[in-house]
Amino acid sequence: MKEVWDSIRQGDKRAFLTLYETYYQDLYAYGFKISGQKDLVKDCIQQLFLEIWDNRKNLSEVNFIKSYLLKYFKRKLFREMESDSKQSDLIDSPLLIELSYEELLIRNQRSEDLRFKIHEALEHLTNKQKQVIRMRFFEGLDYDEIAEITSSSNRTVYNQVYEALKLLKKYISIIALCWLYSCI
C-alpha cells in the first residue's frame, strides 16, 4: 500500500481510486460508530480524500496508511461535529447579533489580509518546516504522530516546529510593519 501512497504523491489517479476504495468502508464504519450521522460521515470522508488529492504534492511519506487516514479522519469528524454544535448554539441563542454589510466586508478584508500575511511568511520556511507546520496546525497531528510519519525523533519535530514558529513570528511582524507603514 506504500507504493499506492507514493503513486498518489506523483499524481496517479488510479492509485488514488485504489486508496479510496480500500479504505472508504473502514472510515465509514469508524465515523458512524463515533457520530451516528451518516451524512456527516460521508461528507467528512469526501473532504478527507479531496484534501489528500489537492495536497498530493505536499504529502509526506506514510508507513502506516490506515492509521494515518483514521487519525486524520477522526480529527476532521470531531471538528465538524464541534462546528455543527457551535452553529446550533448560535441559532438557538437569543443574543444573535446581526452585522451590517459594511462590518461583514471589513471583517472579510481583515481575514484576507491575515491569510495573505501568513502565506507570505510561510514562503520563508524550508520545505521540512512547511511540512511540520502543515501537519501540526492544519492537519492537527501531535508531535508523536509527526515523528512517526517523518521518521524523526520527537525532539527533532519539536525543534523544527519551534524554529518554524519563530521564523513565522518574525516575518509576520515584519510584514505587518511594512503593511502598516504603507497604509500611513
Coordinates of C-alpha atoms in Angstrom, one line a residue:
M1 CA 0.0 0.0 0.0
K2 CA 3.0 2.3 0.5
E3 CA 3.5 2.2 -3.3
V4 CA -0.1 3.4 -3.8
W5 CA 0.6 6.3 -1.4
D6 CA 3.8 7.2 -3.3
S7 CA 1.9 7.0 -6.6
I8 CA -0.7 9.4 -5.3
R9 CA 2.0 11.8 -4.4
Q10 CA 3.1 11.6 -8.0
G11 CA -0.5 12.4 -9.2
D12 CA -1.6 8.9 -10.2
K13 CA -5.4 8.9 -10.3
R14 CA -5.8 5.1 -10.3
A15 CA -3.7 4.9 -7.1
F16 CA -6.0 7.5 -5.6
L17 CA -9.1 5.5 -6.6
T18 CA -7.5 2.4 -5.1
L19 CA -6.8 4.2 -1.8
Y20 CA -10.4 5.4 -1.8
E21 CA -11.9 2.0 -2.5
T22 CA -9.7 0.3 0.0
Y23 CA -10.4 2.5 3.0
Y24 CA -13.8 4.0 2.4
Q25 CA -15.7 1.3 4.3
D26 CA -13.3 1.3 7.2
L27 CA -13.6 5.1 7.5
Y28 CA -17.3 5.0 7.2
A29 CA -17.8 2.3 9.9
Y30 CA -15.4 4.1 12.2
G31 CA -17.1 7.5 11.7
F32 CA -20.6 6.2 12.0
K33 CA -19.5 4.5 15.3
I34 CA -18.3 7.8 16.6
S35 CA -21.1 10.2 15.4
G36 CA -24.0 8.1 14.3
Q37 CA -24.7 10.6 11.5
K38 CA -24.5 9.0 8.0
D39 CA -24.4 12.2 6.0
L40 CA -21.8 13.9 8.2
V41 CA -19.6 10.8 8.0
K42 CA -19.9 10.7 4.2
D43 CA -19.2 14.4 3.9
C44 CA -16.1 14.1 6.1
I45 CA -14.8 11.2 4.1
Q46 CA -15.2 13.1 0.8
Q47 CA -13.5 16.1 2.3
L48 CA -10.6 14.0 3.6
F49 CA -10.0 12.4 0.2
L50 CA -10.4 15.8 -1.6
E51 CA -7.8 17.3 0.7
I52 CA -5.4 14.4 0.1
W53 CA -5.7 14.8 -3.7
D54 CA -5.5 18.6 -3.5
N55 CA -2.3 18.4 -1.4
R56 CA -0.8 15.3 -3.0
K57 CA 2.4 17.1 -4.0
N58 CA 3.0 18.1 -0.3
L59 CA 2.1 14.8 1.2
S60 CA 4.7 13.3 3.4
E61 CA 5.8 9.7 3.3
V62 CA 3.5 7.5 5.4
N63 CA 4.3 4.0 6.5
F64 CA 1.0 3.2 8.2
I65 CA -1.6 4.5 5.8
K66 CA -4.7 3.1 7.5
S67 CA -3.6 4.6 10.9
Y68 CA -2.8 7.9 9.2
L69 CA -6.2 8.1 7.5
L70 CA -8.1 7.1 10.6
K71 CA -6.4 9.8 12.7
Y72 CA -6.8 12.4 10.0
F73 CA -10.5 11.4 9.6
K74 CA -11.2 11.4 13.3
R75 CA -9.8 14.9 13.7
K76 CA -11.9 16.1 10.7
L77 CA -15.0 14.4 12.0
F78 CA -14.6 15.9 15.5
R79 CA -14.0 19.4 14.1
E80 CA -17.2 19.1 12.0
M81 CA -19.2 17.8 15.0
E82 CA -17.9 20.7 17.1
S83 CA -18.6 23.2 14.4
D84 CA -22.2 21.9 14.0
S85 CA -22.7 22.1 17.7
K86 CA -21.5 25.7 17.8
Q87 CA -23.7 26.7 14.9
S88 CA -26.8 25.2 16.5
D89 CA -25.9 27.0 19.8
L90 CA -25.7 30.3 17.8
I91 CA -29.0 29.7 16.1
D92 CA -30.7 28.9 19.5
S93 CA -29.0 31.9 21.2
P94 CA -31.3 34.9 21.9
L95 CA -28.3 37.2 21.7
L96 CA -27.6 36.6 18.0
I97 CA -26.3 39.8 16.6
E98 CA -26.7 40.8 13.0
L99 CA -23.8 42.5 11.4
S100 CA -24.2 45.2 8.8
Y101 CA -23.0 44.6 5.3
E102 CA -20.1 47.0 5.8
E103 CA -19.0 45.2 9.0
L104 CA -19.0 41.9 7.2
L105 CA -16.9 43.4 4.4
I106 CA -14.4 44.8 6.8
R107 CA -14.1 41.5 8.7
N108 CA -13.7 39.6 5.4
Q109 CA -11.0 42.0 4.3
R110 CA -9.1 41.6 7.6
S111 CA -9.3 37.9 7.3
E112 CA -8.0 38.0 3.7
D113 CA -5.1 40.3 4.8
L114 CA -4.2 37.9 7.6
R115 CA -4.3 34.9 5.2
F116 CA -2.1 36.8 2.8
K117 CA 0.4 37.6 5.5
I118 CA 0.6 34.1 6.8
H119 CA 1.0 32.7 3.2
E120 CA 3.8 35.2 2.6
A121 CA 5.5 34.3 5.8
L122 CA 5.2 30.6 5.0
E123 CA 7.2 31.2 1.9
H124 CA 10.3 31.9 4.0
L125 CA 10.3 28.5 5.6
T126 CA 12.1 25.4 4.4
N127 CA 10.1 22.6 2.9
K128 CA 10.7 20.5 6.0
Q129 CA 9.4 23.4 8.2
K130 CA 6.4 23.9 6.0
Q131 CA 5.7 20.1 6.2
V132 CA 5.8 20.0 10.1
I133 CA 3.7 23.2 10.4
R134 CA 1.1 21.9 8.0
M135 CA 0.9 18.6 9.8
R136 CA 0.9 20.2 13.3
F137 CA -1.5 23.0 12.8
F138 CA -3.6 22.3 9.6
E139 CA -3.9 18.5 10.0
G140 CA -3.9 18.6 13.8
L141 CA -1.3 15.9 14.3
D142 CA 0.6 15.8 17.6
Y143 CA 4.4 15.6 17.9
D144 CA 4.4 11.8 18.3
E145 CA 2.4 11.3 15.1
I146 CA 4.5 13.7 13.1
A147 CA 7.7 12.0 14.3
E148 CA 6.3 8.6 13.2
I149 CA 5.2 9.9 9.8
T150 CA 8.5 11.8 9.1
S151 CA 10.7 9.1 10.7
S152 CA 12.2 11.7 13.1
S153 CA 12.5 11.8 16.8
N154 CA 10.0 13.7 18.9
R155 CA 12.7 16.2 19.9
T156 CA 13.6 16.9 16.3
V157 CA 10.0 17.5 15.4
Y158 CA 9.5 19.8 18.4
N159 CA 12.6 21.8 17.4
Q160 CA 11.5 22.1 13.8
V161 CA 8.1 23.4 14.8
Y162 CA 9.7 25.8 17.3
E163 CA 12.1 27.2 14.8
A164 CA 9.4 27.5 12.1
L165 CA 7.1 29.4 14.5
K166 CA 10.0 31.6 15.5
L167 CA 10.6 32.5 11.8
L168 CA 6.8 32.9 11.1
K169 CA 6.5 35.3 14.1
K170 CA 9.5 37.3 12.8
Y171 CA 8.2 37.5 9.2
I172 CA 4.6 38.2 10.1
S173 CA 5.8 41.1 12.4
I174 CA 7.9 42.5 9.5
I175 CA 5.1 42.1 7.0
A176 CA 2.7 43.8 9.4
L177 CA 5.0 46.7 10.0
C178 CA 5.6 47.2 6.3
W179 CA 1.9 47.0 5.7
L180 CA 1.2 49.5 8.5
Y181 CA 3.8 52.0 7.1
S182 CA 2.4 51.6 3.6
C183 CA -1.1 52.5 4.9
I184 CA 0.1 55.7 6.6

